[in-house]
JSON list of C-alpha atoms in Angstrom, two decimals:
[
{"chain": "V", "resi": 30, "resn": "UNK", "atom": "CA", "xyz": [-18.25, 5.41, -13.03]},
{"chain": "V", "resi": 31, "resn": "UNK", "atom": "CA", "xyz": [-16.30, 3.37, -10.25]},
{"chain": "V", "resi": 32, "resn": "UNK", "atom": "CA", "xyz": [-15.26, 0.65, -11.59]},
{"chain": "V", "resi": 33, "resn": "UNK", "atom": "CA", "xyz": [-13.44, -2.32, -9.43]},
{"chain": "V", "resi": 34, "resn": "UNK", "atom": "CA", "xyz": [-10.02, -4.74, -10.56]},
{"chain": "V", "resi": 35, "resn": "UNK", "atom": "CA", "xyz": [-8.82, -7.70, -9.04]},
{"chain": "V", "resi": 36, "resn": "UNK", "atom": "CA", "xyz": [-6.28, -10.38, -10.48]},
{"chain": "V", "resi": 37, "resn": "UNK", "atom": "CA", "xyz": [-4.98, -12.57, -11.20]},
{"chain": "V", "resi": 38, "resn": "UNK", "atom": "CA", "xyz": [-8.80, -14.13, -11.94]},
{"chain": "V", "resi": 39, "resn": "UNK", "atom": "CA", "xyz": [-7.47, -17.41, -10.82]},
{"chain": "V", "resi": 40, "resn": "UNK", "atom": "CA", "xyz": [-4.64, -18.73, -9.02]},
{"chain": "V", "resi": 41, "resn": "UNK", "atom": "CA", "xyz": [-3.04, -22.19, -8.84]},
{"chain": "V", "resi": 42, "resn": "UNK", "atom": "CA", "xyz": [-0.65, -22.67, -5.84]},
{"chain": "V", "resi": 43, "resn": "UNK", "atom": "CA", "xyz": [1.96, -24.89, -4.17]},
{"chain": "V", "resi": 44, "resn": "UNK", "atom": "CA", "xyz": [1.35, -25.50, -0.35]},
{"chain": "V", "resi": 45, "resn": "UNK", "atom": "CA", "xyz": [3.78, -23.62, 1.69]},
{"chain": "V", "resi": 46, "resn": "UNK", "atom": "CA", "xyz": [4.20, -20.82, -0.89]},
{"chain": "V", "resi": 47, "resn": "UNK", "atom": "CA", "xyz": [3.74, -17.70, -0.92]},
{"chain": "V", "resi": 48, "resn": "UNK", "atom": "CA", "xyz": [0.44, -15.48, -1.92]},
{"chain": "V", "resi": 49, "resn": "UNK", "atom": "CA", "xyz": [-0.45, -11.51, -2.88]},
{"chain": "V", "resi": 50, "resn": "UNK", "atom": "CA", "xyz": [-3.74, -11.05, -4.54]},
{"chain": "V", "resi": 51, "resn": "UNK", "atom": "CA", "xyz": [-4.19, -7.21, -5.70]},
{"chain": "V", "resi": 52, "resn": "UNK", "atom": "CA", "xyz": [-7.49, -4.99, -5.76]},
{"chain": "V", "resi": 53, "resn": "UNK", "atom": "CA", "xyz": [-7.89, -1.83, -7.17]},
{"chain": "V", "resi": 54, "resn": "UNK", "atom": "CA", "xyz": [-10.64, 0.88, -7.22]},
{"chain": "V", "resi": 55, "resn": "UNK", "atom": "CA", "xyz": [-10.91, 3.37, -10.04]},
{"chain": "V", "resi": 56, "resn": "UNK", "atom": "CA", "xyz": [-13.48, 6.72, -9.72]},
{"chain": "V", "resi": 57, "resn": "UNK", "atom": "CA", "xyz": [-14.10, 6.97, -6.59]},
{"chain": "V", "resi": 58, "resn": "UNK", "atom": "CA", "xyz": [-11.74, 8.32, -3.48]},
{"chain": "V", "resi": 59, "resn": "UNK", "atom": "CA", "xyz": [-11.08, 7.14, -0.14]},
{"chain": "V", "resi": 60, "resn": "UNK", "atom": "CA", "xyz": [-13.41, 4.41, -0.35]},
{"chain": "V", "resi": 61, "resn": "UNK", "atom": "CA", "xyz": [-13.88, 1.58, 2.31]},
{"chain": "V", "resi": 62, "resn": "UNK", "atom": "CA", "xyz": [-12.10, -1.33, 1.16]},
{"chain": "V", "resi": 63, "resn": "UNK", "atom": "CA", "xyz": [-13.00, -5.10, 1.80]},
{"chain": "V", "resi": 64, "resn": "UNK", "atom": "CA", "xyz": [-11.75, -8.59, 1.21]},
{"chain": "V", "resi": 65, "resn": "UNK", "atom": "CA", "xyz": [-13.82, -11.14, 1.62]},
{"chain": "V", "resi": 66, "resn": "UNK", "atom": "CA", "xyz": [-13.54, -15.44, 0.94]},
{"chain": "V", "resi": 67, "resn": "UNK", "atom": "CA", "xyz": [-16.65, -18.04, -0.27]},
{"chain": "V", "resi": 68, "resn": "UNK", "atom": "CA", "xyz": [-15.62, -20.97, 0.41]},
{"chain": "V", "resi": 69, "resn": "UNK", "atom": "CA", "xyz": [-17.44, -23.67, -2.05]},
{"chain": "V", "resi": 70, "resn": "UNK", "atom": "CA", "xyz": [-21.19, -23.54, -1.32]},
{"chain": "V", "resi": 71, "resn": "UNK", "atom": "CA", "xyz": [-20.84, -21.28, 1.26]},
{"chain": "V", "resi": 72, "resn": "UNK", "atom": "CA", "xyz": [-21.82, -17.62, 2.10]},
{"chain": "V", "resi": 73, "resn": "UNK", "atom": "CA", "xyz": [-19.18, -14.77, 2.55]},
{"chain": "V", "resi": 74, "resn": "UNK", "atom": "CA", "xyz": [-16.74, -13.88, 5.03]},
{"chain": "V", "resi": 75, "resn": "UNK", "atom": "CA", "xyz": [-15.52, -11.16, 5.88]},
{"chain": "V", "resi": 76, "resn": "UNK", "atom": "CA", "xyz": [-11.83, -10.97, 5.88]},
{"chain": "V", "resi": 77, "resn": "UNK", "atom": "CA", "xyz": [-10.13, -7.58, 6.33]},
{"chain": "V", "resi": 78, "resn": "UNK", "atom": "CA", "xyz": [-11.87, -4.15, 5.68]},
{"chain": "V", "resi": 79, "resn": "UNK", "atom": "CA", "xyz": [-10.10, -0.83, 5.31]},
{"chain": "V", "resi": 80, "resn": "UNK", "atom": "CA", "xyz": [-11.10, 2.57, 6.08]},
{"chain": "V", "resi": 81, "resn": "UNK", "atom": "CA", "xyz": [-8.07, 4.24, 5.36]},
{"chain": "V", "resi": 82, "resn": "UNK", "atom": "CA", "xyz": [-4.77, 4.05, 3.89]},
{"chain": "V", "resi": 83, "resn": "UNK", "atom": "CA", "xyz": [-2.38, 1.73, 6.25]},
{"chain": "V", "resi": 84, "resn": "UNK", "atom": "CA", "xyz": [-5.44, 1.39, 8.04]},
{"chain": "V", "resi": 85, "resn": "UNK", "atom": "CA", "xyz": [-6.85, -2.34, 7.92]},
{"chain": "V", "resi": 86, "resn": "UNK", "atom": "CA", "xyz": [-9.16, -4.45, 10.41]},
{"chain": "V", "resi": 87, "resn": "UNK", "atom": "CA", "xyz": [-9.27, -8.26, 10.74]},
{"chain": "V", "resi": 88, "resn": "UNK", "atom": "CA", "xyz": [-12.03, -9.62, 11.51]},
{"chain": "V", "resi": 89, "resn": "UNK", "atom": "CA", "xyz": [-10.87, -13.90, 11.21]},
{"chain": "V", "resi": 90, "resn": "UNK", "atom": "CA", "xyz": [-7.37, -14.80, 12.87]},
{"chain": "V", "resi": 91, "resn": "UNK", "atom": "CA", "xyz": [-5.45, -16.25, 9.94]},
{"chain": "V", "resi": 92, "resn": "UNK", "atom": "CA", "xyz": [-2.68, -16.97, 8.04]},
{"chain": "V", "resi": 93, "resn": "UNK", "atom": "CA", "xyz": [-3.16, -13.93, 5.88]},
{"chain": "V", "resi": 94, "resn": "UNK", "atom": "CA", "xyz": [-2.80, -10.42, 6.63]},
{"chain": "V", "resi": 95, "resn": "UNK", "atom": "CA", "xyz": [-4.01, -7.22, 4.29]},
{"chain": "V", "resi": 96, "resn": "UNK", "atom": "CA", "xyz": [-2.45, -4.75, 3.38]},
{"chain": "V", "resi": 97, "resn": "UNK", "atom": "CA", "xyz": [-3.27, -0.85, 1.80]},
{"chain": "V", "resi": 98, "resn": "UNK", "atom": "CA", "xyz": [-0.22, 1.19, 0.65]},
{"chain": "V", "resi": 99, "resn": "UNK", "atom": "CA", "xyz": [-2.56, 3.45, -1.65]},
{"chain": "V", "resi": 100, "resn": "UNK", "atom": "CA", "xyz": [-5.37, 4.75, -1.45]},
{"chain": "V", "resi": 101, "resn": "UNK", "atom": "CA", "xyz": [-7.54, 2.89, -4.18]},
{"chain": "V", "resi": 102, "resn": "UNK", "atom": "CA", "xyz": [-5.10, -0.36, -3.86]},
{"chain": "V", "resi": 103, "resn": "UNK", "atom": "CA", "xyz": [-5.83, -3.54, -1.53]},
{"chain": "V", "resi": 104, "resn": "UNK", "atom": "CA", "xyz": [-3.66, -6.45, -1.33]},
{"chain": "V", "resi": 105, "resn": "UNK", "atom": "CA", "xyz": [-4.12, -9.63, 0.55]},
{"chain": "V", "resi": 106, "resn": "UNK", "atom": "CA", "xyz": [-1.25, -11.34, 0.52]},
{"chain": "V", "resi": 107, "resn": "UNK", "atom": "CA", "xyz": [0.34, -14.81, 2.28]},
{"chain": "V", "resi": 108, "resn": "UNK", "atom": "CA", "xyz": [3.50, -16.12, 3.76]},
{"chain": "V", "resi": 109, "resn": "UNK", "atom": "CA", "xyz": [2.86, -19.87, 3.63]},
{"chain": "V", "resi": 110, "resn": "UNK", "atom": "CA", "xyz": [-0.79, -21.19, 2.14]},
{"chain": "V", "resi": 111, "resn": "UNK", "atom": "CA", "xyz": [-2.50, -23.58, 3.68]},
{"chain": "V", "resi": 112, "resn": "UNK", "atom": "CA", "xyz": [-4.86, -26.09, 1.72]},
{"chain": "V", "resi": 113, "resn": "UNK", "atom": "CA", "xyz": [-7.58, -24.13, 3.71]},
{"chain": "V", "resi": 114, "resn": "UNK", "atom": "CA", "xyz": [-6.97, -21.16, 2.42]},
{"chain": "V", "resi": 115, "resn": "UNK", "atom": "CA", "xyz": [-8.49, -22.49, -1.44]},
{"chain": "V", "resi": 116, "resn": "UNK", "atom": "CA", "xyz": [-11.58, -20.45, -2.37]},
{"chain": "V", "resi": 117, "resn": "UNK", "atom": "CA", "xyz": [-13.18, -17.63, -4.07]},
{"chain": "V", "resi": 118, "resn": "UNK", "atom": "CA", "xyz": [-11.17, -14.33, -2.98]},
{"chain": "V", "resi": 119, "resn": "UNK", "atom": "CA", "xyz": [-13.81, -11.57, -3.54]},
{"chain": "V", "resi": 120, "resn": "UNK", "atom": "CA", "xyz": [-12.42, -7.51, -3.06]},
{"chain": "V", "resi": 121, "resn": "UNK", "atom": "CA", "xyz": [-15.37, -5.24, -2.29]},
{"chain": "V", "resi": 122, "resn": "UNK", "atom": "CA", "xyz": [-15.50, -0.89, -1.82]},
{"chain": "V", "resi": 123, "resn": "UNK", "atom": "CA", "xyz": [-18.09, 1.08, -0.28]},
{"chain": "V", "resi": 124, "resn": "UNK", "atom": "CA", "xyz": [-18.43, 4.82, -0.71]},
{"chain": "V", "resi": 125, "resn": "UNK", "atom": "CA", "xyz": [-16.62, 7.03, 2.27]},
{"chain": "V", "resi": 126, "resn": "UNK", "atom": "CA", "xyz": [-19.03, 6.88, 5.53]},
{"chain": "V", "resi": 127, "resn": "UNK", "atom": "CA", "xyz": [-21.22, 4.11, 4.19]},
{"chain": "V", "resi": 128, "resn": "UNK", "atom": "CA", "xyz": [-21.37, 0.10, 4.85]},
{"chain": "V", "resi": 129, "resn": "UNK", "atom": "CA", "xyz": [-24.05, -1.33, 4.03]},
{"chain": "V", "resi": 130, "resn": "UNK", "atom": "CA", "xyz": [-23.77, -1.34, -0.07]},
{"chain": "V", "resi": 131, "resn": "UNK", "atom": "CA", "xyz": [-21.45, -2.91, -0.89]},
{"chain": "V", "resi": 132, "resn": "UNK", "atom": "CA", "xyz": [-19.71, -3.39, -4.36]},
{"chain": "V", "resi": 133, "resn": "UNK", "atom": "CA", "xyz": [-17.70, -6.56, -5.85]},
{"chain": "V", "resi": 134, "resn": "UNK", "atom": "CA", "xyz": [-14.67, -6.91, -7.97]},
{"chain": "V", "resi": 135, "resn": "UNK", "atom": "CA", "xyz": [-14.60, -10.27, -10.15]},
{"chain": "V", "resi": 136, "resn": "UNK", "atom": "CA", "xyz": [-12.71, -12.88, -7.33]},
{"chain": "V", "resi": 137, "resn": "UNK", "atom": "CA", "xyz": [-9.90, -14.21, -8.13]},
{"chain": "V", "resi": 138, "resn": "UNK", "atom": "CA", "xyz": [-10.42, -18.24, -7.60]},
{"chain": "V", "resi": 139, "resn": "UNK", "atom": "CA", "xyz": [-7.68, -19.74, -5.50]},
{"chain": "V", "resi": 140, "resn": "UNK", "atom": "CA", "xyz": [-6.58, -23.66, -5.48]},
{"chain": "V", "resi": 141, "resn": "UNK", "atom": "CA", "xyz": [-3.81, -24.69, -2.95]},
{"chain": "V", "resi": 142, "resn": "UNK", "atom": "CA", "xyz": [-2.33, -28.04, -4.33]},
{"chain": "L", "resi": 26, "resn": "UNK", "atom": "CA", "xyz": [-27.25, -9.06, 11.99]},
{"chain": "L", "resi": 27, "resn": "UNK", "atom": "CA", "xyz": [-30.34, -9.70, 11.79]},
{"chain": "L", "resi": 28, "resn": "UNK", "atom": "CA", "xyz": [-30.93, -13.13, 10.11]},
{"chain": "L", "resi": 29, "resn": "UNK", "atom": "CA", "xyz": [-33.01, -13.81, 6.85]},
{"chain": "L", "resi": 30, "resn": "UNK", "atom": "CA", "xyz": [-35.18, -16.64, 6.10]},
{"chain": "L", "resi": 31, "resn": "UNK", "atom": "CA", "xyz": [-35.70, -16.80, 1.57]},
{"chain": "L", "resi": 32, "resn": "UNK", "atom": "CA", "xyz": [-36.54, -19.92, -0.40]},
{"chain": "L", "resi": 33, "resn": "UNK", "atom": "CA", "xyz": [-33.84, -21.66, -1.45]},
{"chain": "L", "resi": 34, "resn": "UNK", "atom": "CA", "xyz": [-35.06, -21.90, -5.23]},
{"chain": "L", "resi": 35, "resn": "UNK", "atom": "CA", "xyz": [-37.81, -20.71, -7.44]},
{"chain": "L", "resi": 36, "resn": "UNK", "atom": "CA", "xyz": [-38.49, -21.18, -11.49]},
{"chain": "L", "resi": 37, "resn": "UNK", "atom": "CA", "xyz": [-40.21, -18.66, -13.52]},
{"chain": "L", "resi": 38, "resn": "UNK", "atom": "CA", "xyz": [-40.41, -18.55, -17.24]},
{"chain": "L", "resi": 39, "resn": "UNK", "atom": "CA", "xyz": [-39.71, -16.01, -19.72]},
{"chain": "L", "resi": 40, "resn": "UNK", "atom": "CA", "xyz": [-41.24, -12.84, -19.63]},
{"chain": "L", "resi": 41, "resn": "UNK", "atom": "CA", "xyz": [-42.89, -13.34, -16.14]},
{"chain": "L", "resi": 42, "resn": "UNK", "atom": "CA", "xyz": [-42.85, -11.28, -12.83]},
{"chain": "L", "resi": 43, "resn": "UNK", "atom": "CA", "xyz": [-40.51, -12.98, -10.41]},
{"chain": "L", "resi": 44, "resn": "UNK", "atom": "CA", "xyz": [-41.40, -12.07, -6.72]},
{"chain": "L", "resi": 45, "resn": "UNK", "atom": "CA", "xyz": [-38.50, -13.44, -3.58]},
{"chain": "L", "resi": 46, "resn": "UNK", "atom": "CA", "xyz": [-39.65, -12.89, -0.11]},
{"chain": "L", "resi": 47, "resn": "UNK", "atom": "CA", "xyz": [-37.05, -12.42, 2.11]},
{"chain": "L", "resi": 48, "resn": "UNK", "atom": "CA", "xyz": [-38.46, -12.50, 6.19]},
{"chain": "L", "resi": 49, "resn": "UNK", "atom": "CA", "xyz": [-36.00, -10.67, 8.84]},
{"chain": "L", "resi": 50, "resn": "UNK", "atom": "CA", "xyz": [-38.08, -10.41, 11.92]},
{"chain": "L", "resi": 51, "resn": "UNK", "atom": "CA", "xyz": [-35.57, -8.73, 14.16]},
{"chain": "L", "resi": 52, "resn": "UNK", "atom": "CA", "xyz": [-34.48, -6.04, 12.01]},
{"chain": "L", "resi": 53, "resn": "UNK", "atom": "CA", "xyz": [-32.78, -3.69, 14.35]},
{"chain": "L", "resi": 54, "resn": "UNK", "atom": "CA", "xyz": [-34.14, 0.23, 13.33]},
{"chain": "L", "resi": 55, "resn": "UNK", "atom": "CA", "xyz": [-30.39, 1.23, 11.67]},
{"chain": "L", "resi": 56, "resn": "UNK", "atom": "CA", "xyz": [-30.60, -1.78, 9.48]},
{"chain": "L", "resi": 57, "resn": "UNK", "atom": "CA", "xyz": [-31.28, -1.65, 5.59]},
{"chain": "L", "resi": 58, "resn": "UNK", "atom": "CA", "xyz": [-32.67, -3.96, 3.27]},
{"chain": "L", "resi": 59, "resn": "UNK", "atom": "CA", "xyz": [-30.41, -4.64, 0.49]},
{"chain": "L", "resi": 60, "resn": "UNK", "atom": "CA", "xyz": [-30.75, -7.12, -2.01]},
{"chain": "L", "resi": 61, "resn": "UNK", "atom": "CA", "xyz": [-27.42, -8.67, -4.07]},
{"chain": "L", "resi": 62, "resn": "UNK", "atom": "CA", "xyz": [-27.21, -11.20, -7.29]},
{"chain": "L", "resi": 63, "resn": "UNK", "atom": "CA", "xyz": [-24.65, -12.91, -8.25]},
{"chain": "L", "resi": 64, "resn": "UNK", "atom": "CA", "xyz": [-23.94, -15.39, -10.97]},
{"chain": "L", "resi": 65, "resn": "UNK", "atom": "CA", "xyz": [-21.52, -18.66, -10.61]},
{"chain": "L", "resi": 66, "resn": "UNK", "atom": "CA", "xyz": [-17.41, -17.20, -10.41]},
{"chain": "L", "resi": 67, "resn": "UNK", "atom": "CA", "xyz": [-18.34, -14.11, -10.28]},
{"chain": "L", "resi": 68, "resn": "UNK", "atom": "CA", "xyz": [-19.11, -11.00, -7.64]},
{"chain": "L", "resi": 69, "resn": "UNK", "atom": "CA", "xyz": [-21.87, -10.54, -6.07]},
{"chain": "L", "resi": 70, "resn": "UNK", "atom": "CA", "xyz": [-24.12, -7.43, -7.62]},
{"chain": "L", "resi": 71, "resn": "UNK", "atom": "CA", "xyz": [-25.96, -5.19, -6.04]},
{"chain": "L", "resi": 72, "resn": "UNK", "atom": "CA", "xyz": [-29.64, -5.18, -7.68]},
{"chain": "L", "resi": 73, "resn": "UNK", "atom": "CA", "xyz": [-31.49, -2.62, -4.65]},
{"chain": "L", "resi": 74, "resn": "UNK", "atom": "CA", "xyz": [-31.79, -0.91, -1.04]},
{"chain": "L", "resi": 75, "resn": "UNK", "atom": "CA", "xyz": [-34.52, 0.54, 0.89]},
{"chain": "L", "resi": 76, "resn": "UNK", "atom": "CA", "xyz": [-35.33, 0.92, 4.53]},
{"chain": "L", "resi": 77, "resn": "UNK", "atom": "CA", "xyz": [-39.12, 1.42, 4.56]},
{"chain": "L", "resi": 78, "resn": "UNK", "atom": "CA", "xyz": [-42.32, 1.29, 1.99]},
{"chain": "L", "resi": 79, "resn": "UNK", "atom": "CA", "xyz": [-40.89, 1.10, -2.12]},
{"chain": "L", "resi": 80, "resn": "UNK", "atom": "CA", "xyz": [-38.05, 1.21, -3.76]},
{"chain": "L", "resi": 81, "resn": "UNK", "atom": "CA", "xyz": [-37.57, 1.03, -7.72]},
{"chain": "L", "resi": 82, "resn": "UNK", "atom": "CA", "xyz": [-34.82, 1.22, -9.90]},
{"chain": "L", "resi": 83, "resn": "UNK", "atom": "CA", "xyz": [-34.04, -0.06, -13.67]},
{"chain": "L", "resi": 84, "resn": "UNK", "atom": "CA", "xyz": [-33.84, -2.99, -12.45]},
{"chain": "L", "resi": 85, "resn": "UNK", "atom": "CA", "xyz": [-36.08, -4.23, -9.81]},
{"chain": "L", "resi": 86, "resn": "UNK", "atom": "CA", "xyz": [-38.46, -2.96, -7.15]},
{"chain": "L", "resi": 87, "resn": "UNK", "atom": "CA", "xyz": [-38.11, -3.56, -3.84]},
{"chain": "L", "resi": 88, "resn": "UNK", "atom": "CA", "xyz": [-41.28, -3.31, -1.42]},
{"chain": "L", "resi": 89, "resn": "UNK", "atom": "CA", "xyz": [-41.26, -2.71, 2.77]},
{"chain": "L", "resi": 90, "resn": "UNK", "atom": "CA", "xyz": [-44.21, -3.71, 4.52]},
{"chain": "L", "resi": 91, "resn": "UNK", "atom": "CA", "xyz": [-44.10, -0.65, 7.72]},
{"chain": "L", "resi": 92, "resn": "UNK", "atom": "CA", "xyz": [-43.80, -3.28, 10.33]},
{"chain": "L", "resi": 93, "resn": "UNK", "atom": "CA", "xyz": [-40.16, -4.05, 8.02]},
{"chain": "L", "resi": 94, "resn": "UNK", "atom": "CA", "xyz": [-40.09, -7.60, 8.89]},
{"chain": "L", "resi": 95, "resn": "UNK", "atom": "CA", "xyz": [-40.83, -8.47, 4.87]},
{"chain": "L", "resi": 96, "resn": "UNK", "atom": "CA", "xyz": [-38.96, -7.37, 1.90]},
{"chain": "L", "resi": 97, "resn": "UNK", "atom": "CA", "xyz": [-40.22, -8.25, -1.63]},
{"chain": "L", "resi": 98, "resn": "UNK", "atom": "CA", "xyz": [-37.80, -8.42, -4.41]},
{"chain": "L", "resi": 99, "resn": "UNK", "atom": "CA", "xyz": [-39.58, -7.94, -7.39]},
{"chain": "L", "resi": 100, "resn": "UNK", "atom": "CA", "xyz": [-38.12, -8.78, -11.01]},
{"chain": "L", "resi": 101, "resn": "UNK", "atom": "CA", "xyz": [-40.33, -7.70, -13.53]},
{"chain": "L", "resi": 102, "resn": "UNK", "atom": "CA", "xyz": [-40.36, -10.00, -17.00]},
{"chain": "L", "resi": 103, "resn": "UNK", "atom": "CA", "xyz": [-37.45, -12.01, -16.11]},
{"chain": "L", "resi": 104, "resn": "UNK", "atom": "CA", "xyz": [-35.00, -13.38, -19.14]},
{"chain": "L", "resi": 105, "resn": "UNK", "atom": "CA", "xyz": [-33.25, -16.55, -19.35]},
{"chain": "L", "resi": 106, "resn": "UNK", "atom": "CA", "xyz": [-30.06, -13.99, -18.05]},
{"chain": "L", "resi": 107, "resn": "UNK", "atom": "CA", "xyz": [-31.92, -13.55, -14.81]},
{"chain": "L", "resi": 108, "resn": "UNK", "atom": "CA", "xyz": [-30.81, -16.41, -13.98]},
{"chain": "L", "resi": 109, "resn": "UNK", "atom": "CA", "xyz": [-28.97, -16.59, -10.15]},
{"chain": "L", "resi": 110, "resn": "UNK", "atom": "CA", "xyz": [-28.96, -16.13, -6.85]},
{"chain": "L", "resi": 111, "resn": "UNK", "atom": "CA", "xyz": [-30.23, -13.57, -5.00]},
{"chain": "L", "resi": 112, "resn": "UNK", "atom": "CA", "xyz": [-29.32, -12.56, -1.83]},
{"chain": "L", "resi": 113, "resn": "UNK", "atom": "CA", "xyz": [-30.95, -10.70, 1.11]},
{"chain": "L", "resi": 114, "resn": "UNK", "atom": "CA", "xyz": [-29.04, -8.84, 3.31]},
{"chain": "L", "resi": 115, "resn": "UNK", "atom": "CA", "xyz": [-30.04, -6.53, 6.47]},
{"chain": "L", "resi": 116, "resn": "UNK", "atom": "CA", "xyz": [-27.78, -4.38, 8.48]},
{"chain": "L", "resi": 117, "resn": "UNK", "atom": "CA", "xyz": [-26.56, -0.84, 9.37]},
{"chain": "L", "resi": 118, "resn": "UNK", "atom": "CA", "xyz": [-24.34, 1.69, 8.11]},
{"chain": "L", "resi": 119, "resn": "UNK", "atom": "CA", "xyz": [-21.69, 0.85, 10.72]},
{"chain": "L", "resi": 120, "resn": "UNK", "atom": "CA", "xyz": [-18.21, 0.71, 10.30]},
{"chain": "L", "resi": 121, "resn": "UNK", "atom": "CA", "xyz": [-16.79, -3.19, 9.72]},
{"chain": "L", "resi": 122, "resn": "UNK", "atom": "CA", "xyz": [-19.95, -4.49, 7.92]},
{"chain": "L", "resi": 123, "resn": "UNK", "atom": "CA", "xyz": [-19.70, -7.52, 7.22]},
{"chain": "L", "resi": 124, "resn": "UNK", "atom": "CA", "xyz": [-22.66, -8.73, 4.86]},
{"chain": "L", "resi": 125, "resn": "UNK", "atom": "CA", "xyz": [-23.82, -11.95, 5.54]},
{"chain": "L", "resi": 126, "resn": "UNK", "atom": "CA", "xyz": [-24.73, -13.75, 2.57]},
{"chain": "L", "resi": 127, "resn": "UNK", "atom": "CA", "xyz": [-26.25, -16.79, 3.35]},
{"chain": "L", "resi": 128, "resn": "UNK", "atom": "CA", "xyz": [-27.83, -19.63, 1.08]},
{"chain": "L", "resi": 129, "resn": "UNK", "atom": "CA", "xyz": [-29.70, -16.73, -1.29]},
{"chain": "L", "resi": 130, "resn": "UNK", "atom": "CA", "xyz": [-32.95, -18.46, -3.46]},
{"chain": "L", "resi": 131, "resn": "UNK", "atom": "CA", "xyz": [-31.73, -19.81, -6.72]},
{"chain": "L", "resi": 132, "resn": "UNK", "atom": "CA", "xyz": [-33.51, -18.63, -9.28]},
{"chain": "L", "resi": 133, "resn": "UNK", "atom": "CA", "xyz": [-33.71, -20.59, -12.75]},
{"chain": "L", "resi": 134, "resn": "UNK", "atom": "CA", "xyz": [-35.74, -19.01, -15.37]},
{"chain": "L", "resi": 135, "resn": "UNK", "atom": "CA", "xyz": [-37.27, -21.18, -18.72]},
{"chain": "L", "resi": 136, "resn": "UNK", "atom": "CA", "xyz": [-37.86, -20.51, -22.04]}
]
C-alpha cells in the first residue's frame, strides 16, 4: 500500500531563517505531488504541484519554492521566512494521470516568530 | 471549479446514520464529487468519490441524483471517532487541479 511521510511534524523558526520541509511517498511510482498550506480556520491553498522529476508548477507567487530531486521526494523551501508563512503545510500525492483524488500526508505545523 | 455549499455543522449520537448533503449547482460535465474527512492537526483523508448514481465503500455511501447538482454522504452508525470536519469537493481530472476545501461540515457525535 501507499504511504506518505512528512517531516518534521512541528517546527518553530525565527523570521528570516531558511526553511526545508520534506515529503516522501512510498508504494507508488511517478506520482503527482502537491504542497498545500492551511492557515488557521481556513481552507487549503495549493502552493506547488509536480507531475515529474524536476517539473514544478507554482500556483501562488511568494517567497517559497519547491523541488523534486527524486521521483517520490518533494521539498518545500524558503530562503527567508516571513511571519505570514506560519501555517499547516500538507503534502499530497495522486496517481499518475489522475488529479481529482489526492491523498494527504500528516502535515507540518510551522510557526514563524 | 464548481462552488459547493454544505451545512456548517451537524450533531448526532452514536449508532445513528448521518447524512450530509452538499449542493453544487454549477457542476461541470467532467467534474467528480469527492468527500474528505479531517481531524484537528491532521491532513484530510479521502473517504469516497463518485460521478453519478450511488457509490459505496467500507466507510460510507455517496448518493448522487441524476442532475448531479447535489450529493449526499451517508455515514452508517456513527461513533465518537467520526467527530470531524467533512468536506465536499467538486473538480475535474486535470493537471494542476487544486482541491479547494471550503469550511466543510463539522460533525459532532455524542454518546
